[in-house]
Short mmCIF file of C-alpha atoms in Angstrom, two decimals:
data_model
loop_
_atom_site.label_atom_id
_atom_site.label_comp_id
_atom_site.label_asym_id
_atom_site.label_seq_id
_atom_site.Cartn_x
_atom_site.Cartn_y
_atom_site.Cartn_z
CA UNK A 1 26.93 12.07 -25.28
CA UNK A 2 25.41 12.34 -28.74
CA UNK A 3 21.68 12.88 -29.01
CA UNK A 4 21.23 9.51 -30.80
CA UNK A 5 23.10 7.63 -28.09
CA UNK A 6 21.16 9.49 -25.41
CA UNK A 7 17.88 8.44 -27.04
CA UNK A 8 18.93 4.79 -27.03
CA UNK A 9 19.92 4.96 -23.38
CA UNK A 10 16.65 6.66 -22.44
CA UNK A 11 14.63 4.15 -24.44
CA UNK A 12 16.22 1.29 -22.56
CA UNK A 13 15.67 3.07 -19.26
CA UNK A 14 12.04 3.80 -20.02
CA UNK A 15 11.36 0.19 -20.94
CA UNK A 16 12.83 -1.00 -17.65
CA UNK A 17 11.52 1.77 -15.43
CA UNK A 18 8.85 0.42 -13.13
CA UNK A 19 9.15 1.86 -9.62
CA UNK A 20 7.24 -1.20 -8.47
CA UNK A 21 7.95 -4.18 -6.31
CA UNK A 22 5.80 -7.17 -7.20
CA UNK A 23 4.28 -8.81 -10.24
CA UNK A 24 0.71 -9.90 -10.70
CA UNK A 25 0.19 -13.62 -10.37
CA UNK A 26 -2.62 -15.87 -11.47
CA UNK A 27 -5.69 -15.86 -9.25
CA UNK A 28 -5.69 -18.79 -6.82
CA UNK A 29 -9.31 -20.01 -6.68
CA UNK A 30 -8.84 -21.05 -3.04
CA UNK A 31 -8.05 -17.47 -1.98
CA UNK A 32 -11.33 -15.74 -2.72
CA UNK A 33 -12.60 -15.33 0.83
CA UNK A 34 -11.47 -14.56 4.35
CA UNK A 35 -12.62 -15.88 7.71
CA UNK A 36 -15.18 -13.34 8.93
CA UNK A 37 -16.15 -15.17 12.11
CA UNK A 38 -14.61 -12.48 14.33
CA UNK A 39 -16.07 -9.55 12.39
CA UNK A 40 -19.23 -7.65 13.38
CA UNK A 41 -22.44 -8.82 11.73
CA UNK A 42 -22.88 -7.17 8.33
CA UNK A 43 -25.86 -4.95 7.61
CA UNK A 44 -24.96 -3.48 4.22
CA UNK A 45 -24.01 -4.99 0.87
CA UNK A 46 -22.71 -2.58 -1.73
CA UNK A 47 -21.10 -2.51 -5.14
CA UNK A 48 -18.85 0.56 -5.29
CA UNK A 49 -16.57 1.18 -8.27
CA UNK A 50 -12.98 0.68 -7.22
CA UNK A 51 -13.79 -0.85 -3.83
CA UNK A 52 -14.29 -4.50 -3.04
CA UNK A 53 -13.29 -7.29 -0.69
CA UNK A 54 -9.56 -7.86 -0.18
CA UNK A 55 -9.52 -10.97 -2.32
CA UNK A 56 -9.44 -11.69 -6.04
CA UNK A 57 -13.03 -12.93 -5.93
CA UNK A 58 -14.79 -11.81 -9.15
CA UNK A 59 -17.77 -10.88 -6.97
CA UNK A 60 -16.76 -7.38 -5.78
CA UNK A 61 -19.71 -6.88 -3.45
CA UNK A 62 -18.69 -5.40 -0.11
CA UNK A 63 -20.38 -6.79 3.01
CA UNK A 64 -19.80 -4.48 5.97
CA UNK A 65 -21.22 -3.37 9.28
CA UNK A 66 -22.22 0.27 8.94
CA UNK A 67 -21.46 1.09 12.56
CA UNK A 68 -17.86 -0.11 12.69
CA UNK A 69 -14.61 1.46 11.40
CA UNK A 70 -13.21 0.32 8.06
CA UNK A 71 -9.62 0.06 6.84
CA UNK A 72 -9.25 0.72 3.11
CA UNK A 73 -6.11 -0.90 1.67
CA UNK A 74 -4.44 0.57 -1.44
CA UNK A 75 -1.97 -1.58 -3.37
CA UNK A 76 1.08 -0.42 -5.30
CA UNK A 77 1.69 -0.94 -8.99
CA UNK A 78 1.40 -4.47 -10.32
CA UNK A 79 -0.76 -5.11 -7.25
CA UNK A 80 -4.25 -6.41 -6.67
CA UNK A 81 -6.80 -6.73 -3.90
CA UNK A 82 -5.89 -10.38 -3.49
CA UNK A 83 -2.35 -9.49 -2.49
CA UNK A 84 -3.79 -7.89 0.66
CA UNK A 85 -5.96 -10.89 1.54
CA UNK A 86 -3.59 -12.08 4.25
CA UNK A 87 -3.30 -8.63 5.83
CA UNK A 88 -7.09 -8.30 5.70
CA UNK A 89 -7.26 -11.65 7.50
CA UNK A 90 -4.91 -10.31 10.19
CA UNK A 91 -7.25 -7.35 10.69
CA UNK A 92 -10.31 -9.61 10.67
CA UNK A 93 -8.72 -11.77 13.39
CA UNK A 94 -8.71 -8.62 15.53
CA UNK A 95 -12.32 -7.79 14.64
CA UNK A 96 -11.51 -5.06 12.11
CA UNK A 97 -13.24 -4.94 8.73
CA UNK A 98 -11.54 -4.00 5.47
CA UNK A 99 -12.12 -3.00 1.87
CA UNK A 100 -9.56 -2.90 -0.91
CA UNK A 101 -9.18 -0.24 -3.61
CA UNK A 102 -8.09 -1.25 -7.11
CA UNK A 103 -7.03 1.17 -9.81
CA UNK A 104 -5.11 1.52 -13.06
CA UNK A 105 -1.53 1.72 -11.84
CA UNK A 106 -0.39 3.44 -15.05
CA UNK A 107 -2.87 6.32 -14.73
CA UNK A 108 -1.88 9.77 -13.53
CA UNK A 109 -1.72 9.70 -9.74
CA UNK A 110 -4.25 12.52 -9.35
CA UNK A 111 -6.70 10.47 -11.40
CA UNK A 112 -6.21 7.48 -9.11
CA UNK A 113 -6.45 9.67 -5.99
CA UNK A 114 -9.70 11.21 -7.21
CA UNK A 115 -11.13 7.74 -7.86
CA UNK A 116 -10.09 6.60 -4.36
CA UNK A 117 -11.69 9.66 -2.76
CA UNK A 118 -14.90 9.13 -4.74
CA UNK A 119 -15.06 5.45 -3.75
CA UNK A 120 -14.61 6.18 -0.05
CA UNK A 121 -17.11 9.02 -0.22
CA UNK A 122 -19.71 6.65 -1.66
CA UNK A 123 -18.92 4.13 1.05
CA UNK A 124 -19.36 6.73 3.78
CA UNK A 125 -22.75 7.77 2.39
CA UNK A 126 -23.89 4.19 2.98
CA UNK A 127 -22.56 4.20 6.52
CA UNK A 128 -23.98 7.48 7.84
CA UNK A 129 -27.48 6.31 8.75
CA UNK A 130 -28.67 6.84 11.41
CA UNK A 131 -25.47 8.24 12.98
CA UNK A 132 -22.29 9.86 11.60
CA UNK A 133 -20.09 7.47 9.68
CA UNK A 134 -17.47 5.56 11.67
CA UNK A 135 -13.79 6.41 11.06
CA UNK A 136 -12.04 5.19 7.94
CA UNK A 137 -8.31 4.43 7.88
CA UNK A 138 -6.59 4.40 4.49
CA UNK A 139 -3.49 2.20 4.27
CA UNK A 140 -1.36 2.54 1.14
CA UNK A 141 1.84 0.71 0.18
CA UNK A 142 4.48 1.90 -2.31
CA UNK A 143 2.75 3.80 -5.15
CA UNK A 144 -0.46 3.24 -3.22
CA UNK A 145 0.99 5.42 -0.46
CA UNK A 146 1.22 8.35 -2.90
CA UNK A 147 -2.33 7.78 -4.10
CA UNK A 148 -3.67 7.43 -0.55
CA UNK A 149 -2.12 10.65 0.73
CA UNK A 150 -3.15 12.65 -2.32
CA UNK A 151 -6.75 11.57 -1.82
CA UNK A 152 -6.87 13.30 1.59
CA UNK A 153 -5.07 16.59 0.85
CA UNK A 154 -6.61 20.03 0.77
CA UNK A 155 -7.12 22.13 -2.34
CA UNK A 156 -8.43 19.26 -4.46
CA UNK A 157 -11.84 19.04 -6.12
CA UNK A 158 -12.49 15.65 -4.58
CA UNK A 159 -13.93 15.53 -1.05
CA UNK A 160 -14.41 12.56 1.28
CA UNK A 161 -17.49 12.55 3.46
CA UNK A 162 -18.81 15.39 5.58
CA UNK A 163 -16.57 17.83 7.37
CA UNK A 164 -16.79 15.89 10.62
CA UNK A 165 -15.74 12.57 9.05
CA UNK A 166 -12.62 11.27 10.77
CA UNK A 167 -9.95 9.80 8.52
CA UNK A 168 -6.78 7.97 9.41
CA UNK A 169 -3.86 7.54 7.02
CA UNK A 170 -1.06 4.99 7.01
CA UNK A 171 1.55 5.10 4.26
CA UNK A 172 4.16 2.38 3.85
CA UNK A 173 7.35 2.66 1.76
CA UNK A 174 5.98 5.54 -0.31
CA UNK A 175 8.45 7.29 -2.67
CA UNK A 176 7.39 10.79 -1.59
CA UNK A 177 10.62 12.36 -2.89
CA UNK A 178 10.22 10.88 -6.36
CA UNK A 179 11.51 7.63 -7.82
CA UNK A 180 15.25 7.79 -8.55
CA UNK A 181 14.90 5.50 -11.55
CA UNK A 182 12.72 8.19 -13.12
CA UNK A 183 15.23 11.03 -12.65
CA UNK A 184 15.98 11.21 -16.36
CA UNK A 185 12.28 11.70 -17.07
CA UNK A 186 12.29 14.90 -15.03
CA UNK A 187 15.66 16.28 -16.15
CA UNK A 188 15.65 19.42 -18.34
CA UNK A 189 19.08 18.45 -19.69
CA UNK A 190 17.86 15.03 -20.79
CA UNK A 191 14.81 16.67 -22.32
CA UNK A 192 17.10 18.74 -24.55
CA UNK A 193 19.51 15.90 -25.36
CA UNK A 194 16.65 13.59 -26.28
CA UNK A 195 15.19 16.17 -28.67
CA UNK A 196 11.97 16.13 -26.66
CA UNK A 197 11.50 12.39 -26.95
CA UNK A 198 11.97 11.72 -23.25
CA UNK A 199 8.28 12.35 -22.43
CA UNK A 200 6.81 9.77 -24.84
CA UNK A 201 9.53 7.30 -23.86
CA UNK A 202 8.77 7.66 -20.17
CA UNK A 203 5.05 7.43 -20.86
CA UNK A 204 5.72 4.19 -22.74
CA UNK A 205 7.55 2.80 -19.72
CA UNK A 206 5.19 3.83 -16.92
CA UNK A 207 2.00 5.26 -18.39
CA UNK A 208 0.55 8.68 -17.63
CA UNK A 209 1.90 8.62 -14.08
CA UNK A 210 5.42 9.24 -15.42
CA UNK A 211 5.00 13.01 -14.97
CA UNK A 212 4.09 12.56 -11.28
CA UNK A 213 6.89 10.31 -10.04
CA UNK A 214 9.97 12.40 -10.90
CA UNK A 215 11.84 14.51 -8.37
CA UNK A 216 10.94 17.69 -10.29
CA UNK A 217 7.22 17.00 -10.72
CA UNK A 218 4.62 19.26 -9.15
CA UNK A 219 3.09 16.18 -7.52
CA UNK A 220 6.31 15.59 -5.58
CA UNK A 221 7.40 19.19 -5.01
CA UNK A 222 3.96 20.37 -3.86
CA UNK A 223 2.32 17.44 -2.08
CA UNK A 224 -0.27 19.62 -0.36
CA UNK A 225 -1.36 19.78 3.26
CA UNK A 226 -3.47 17.05 4.76
CA UNK A 227 -7.17 17.69 5.17
CA UNK A 228 -8.30 18.59 8.68
CA UNK A 229 -10.35 15.39 8.57
CA UNK A 230 -7.10 13.42 8.84
CA UNK A 231 -6.66 12.94 12.55
CA UNK A 232 -3.36 11.12 12.09
CA UNK A 233 -0.90 10.14 9.39
CA UNK A 234 1.41 7.26 10.34
CA UNK A 235 4.24 7.28 7.80
CA UNK A 236 6.35 4.14 7.70
CA UNK A 237 9.68 4.57 5.93
CA UNK A 238 11.53 1.33 5.23
CA UNK A 239 15.30 1.05 5.37
CA UNK A 240 15.57 -1.60 2.68
CA UNK A 241 19.38 -1.81 2.54
CA UNK A 242 20.64 -5.37 2.76
CA UNK A 243 17.13 -6.80 2.55
CA UNK A 244 16.37 -9.95 0.64
CA UNK A 245 13.48 -11.80 -0.96
CA UNK A 246 13.68 -15.41 0.12
CA UNK A 247 12.49 -18.78 -1.00
CA UNK A 248 10.32 -20.79 1.37
CA UNK A 249 13.42 -22.67 2.56
CA UNK A 250 15.01 -19.39 3.64
CA UNK A 251 17.49 -18.96 0.77
CA UNK A 252 17.97 -15.44 -0.59
CA UNK A 253 17.16 -15.14 -4.29
CA UNK A 254 17.24 -11.36 -4.84
CA UNK A 255 17.43 -8.13 -2.91
CA UNK A 256 14.27 -6.49 -1.60
CA UNK A 257 15.43 -2.91 -2.09
CA UNK A 258 13.04 -0.87 -4.21
CA UNK A 259 13.20 2.62 -2.67
CA UNK A 260 15.95 4.19 -0.60
CA UNK A 261 15.19 6.25 2.48
CA UNK A 262 16.08 9.35 0.46
CA UNK A 263 13.33 8.47 -2.02
CA UNK A 264 10.83 8.13 0.82
CA UNK A 265 11.66 11.32 2.72
CA UNK A 266 10.05 14.61 1.78
CA UNK A 267 10.14 17.49 4.31
CA UNK A 268 6.83 18.88 3.02
CA UNK A 269 5.19 15.53 3.82
CA UNK A 270 7.11 14.62 6.96
CA UNK A 271 6.55 17.94 8.74
CA UNK A 272 2.78 17.99 8.46
CA UNK A 273 1.33 18.44 11.94
CA UNK A 274 -0.70 15.23 11.67
CA UNK A 275 2.25 13.10 10.53
CA UNK A 276 4.30 10.71 12.65
CA UNK A 277 7.29 9.15 10.88
CA UNK A 278 8.45 5.68 11.90
CA UNK A 279 11.51 4.10 10.31
CA UNK A 280 11.56 0.31 10.01
CA UNK A 281 14.43 -1.91 8.93
CA UNK A 282 12.62 -4.07 6.39
CA UNK A 283 12.53 -4.91 2.71
CA UNK A 284 9.97 -3.39 0.35
CA UNK A 285 7.91 -6.57 -0.01
CA UNK A 286 8.84 -7.95 3.40
CA UNK A 287 7.13 -5.05 5.18
CA UNK A 288 3.67 -5.97 3.82
CA UNK A 289 4.35 -9.70 3.49
CA UNK A 290 3.90 -12.26 0.77
CA UNK A 291 3.55 -16.04 0.58
CA UNK A 292 7.07 -16.44 1.98
CA UNK A 293 7.26 -13.82 4.72
CA UNK A 294 4.71 -12.73 7.32
CA UNK A 295 4.78 -8.96 7.96
CA UNK A 296 5.53 -9.23 11.68
CA UNK A 297 7.35 -5.88 11.71
CA UNK A 298 4.41 -4.08 10.14
CA UNK A 299 1.93 -5.77 12.47
CA UNK A 300 4.01 -4.75 15.47
CA UNK A 301 4.15 -1.10 14.38
CA UNK A 302 0.43 -0.99 13.59
CA UNK A 303 -0.41 -2.49 16.96
CA UNK A 304 1.94 -0.12 18.79
CA UNK A 305 0.17 2.79 17.12
CA UNK A 306 -3.39 1.56 17.62
CA UNK A 307 -4.14 0.80 13.95
CA UNK A 308 -4.58 -2.89 14.72
CA UNK A 309 -6.00 -3.89 18.08
CA UNK A 310 -3.81 -5.75 20.57
CA UNK A 311 -3.64 -9.53 20.43
CA UNK A 312 -5.11 -10.90 23.63
CA UNK A 313 -2.60 -13.12 25.49
CA UNK A 314 -4.85 -16.18 25.29
CA UNK A 315 -5.07 -15.79 21.50
CA UNK A 316 -1.37 -15.33 20.72
CA UNK A 317 -0.85 -18.97 19.76
CA UNK A 318 -3.93 -18.88 17.51
CA UNK A 319 -2.62 -15.73 15.87
CA UNK A 320 0.73 -17.37 15.17
CA UNK A 321 -1.11 -20.30 13.55
CA UNK A 322 -3.16 -17.87 11.48
CA UNK A 323 -0.01 -16.25 10.14
CA UNK A 324 1.30 -19.66 9.17
CA UNK A 325 -1.96 -20.46 7.40
CA UNK A 326 -2.22 -17.23 5.41
CA UNK A 327 1.44 -16.45 4.71
CA UNK A 328 3.10 -19.84 4.48
CA UNK A 329 2.98 -22.98 2.45
CA UNK A 330 1.96 -25.47 5.19
CA UNK A 331 4.21 -28.13 3.67
CA UNK A 332 7.30 -26.13 4.63
CA UNK A 333 8.89 -27.17 7.93
CA UNK A 334 9.00 -24.55 10.67
CA UNK A 335 12.72 -25.33 11.02
CA UNK A 336 13.32 -22.77 8.27
CA UNK A 337 12.94 -20.10 10.93
CA UNK A 338 10.51 -18.13 8.78
CA UNK A 339 7.48 -18.83 10.95
CA UNK A 340 7.08 -16.15 13.63
CA UNK A 341 7.00 -17.53 17.14
CA UNK A 342 4.21 -16.85 19.58
CA UNK A 343 6.63 -14.70 21.59
CA UNK A 344 6.79 -12.26 18.68
CA UNK A 345 3.29 -11.03 19.52
CA UNK A 346 3.58 -10.57 23.28
#
């Protein structure tokens, strides 16, 4: 391949390279709050850079109970806090409070991880009086999984809380082996053939994170050991083969395969003593849910592993209705088969 032709190919690749799964949509003004009736009474209100409620409400003030655990949700690229509103509502239904972390998804991943660590550290400082801070569980999806894990590794200048602070980590569909679509960005051969232009082309396509998402990057090859504060890392790998993104009437419109299992598996990550790997047959968007699909597989795994509390038998029907309300267009008939039945949560 001539160097000129190689440059054209790389330019096209860089323009298309995303490593992401969803696009930002306009803010729906009706989706700026969640039902907090089952949550503990709040006793702190805080404005922390990067952290806010799991909605797209312009008011980013967090209202939390300082004595109860918090789940911090971390979106992938092209994501937003509002995309986790429904999942936050699922947690709230079970009495569990949440906060969402937002960041520049084109920034270097270490920059985003440092910002996440700093935000959680500030939150914990507000929640340590008069007793030690309650546990925090960080839940990251896709690129957010990489950011979440990096924020709680050893050997980094950023620190979360005091040494006795307990942290939980859940990563979902994280490309811990590097994103295959970015292979050319990390290839020494392509670097030569492109006359050194591959780096600016990849930066154009993905931002400063381009150097972190390739198979040969230090970020991927040396992920670091988890901090001793991390009492558990639940790693959900999604087998996305044959998956599909559907319309509300159930018709398939496109596949839901973003990362292969090979892209998600990394021995240095998987073998950490605190890590439990669970493989789920689910699409990349399906696993966390959207307005067409409720994440029943994710909820089941999180409940089985104690991340979400169990649904009491007398509240199963109410929970099924909640999922319809927050994940479905109520004008769509349940005959589509997309609404989870009450039996799904027994």
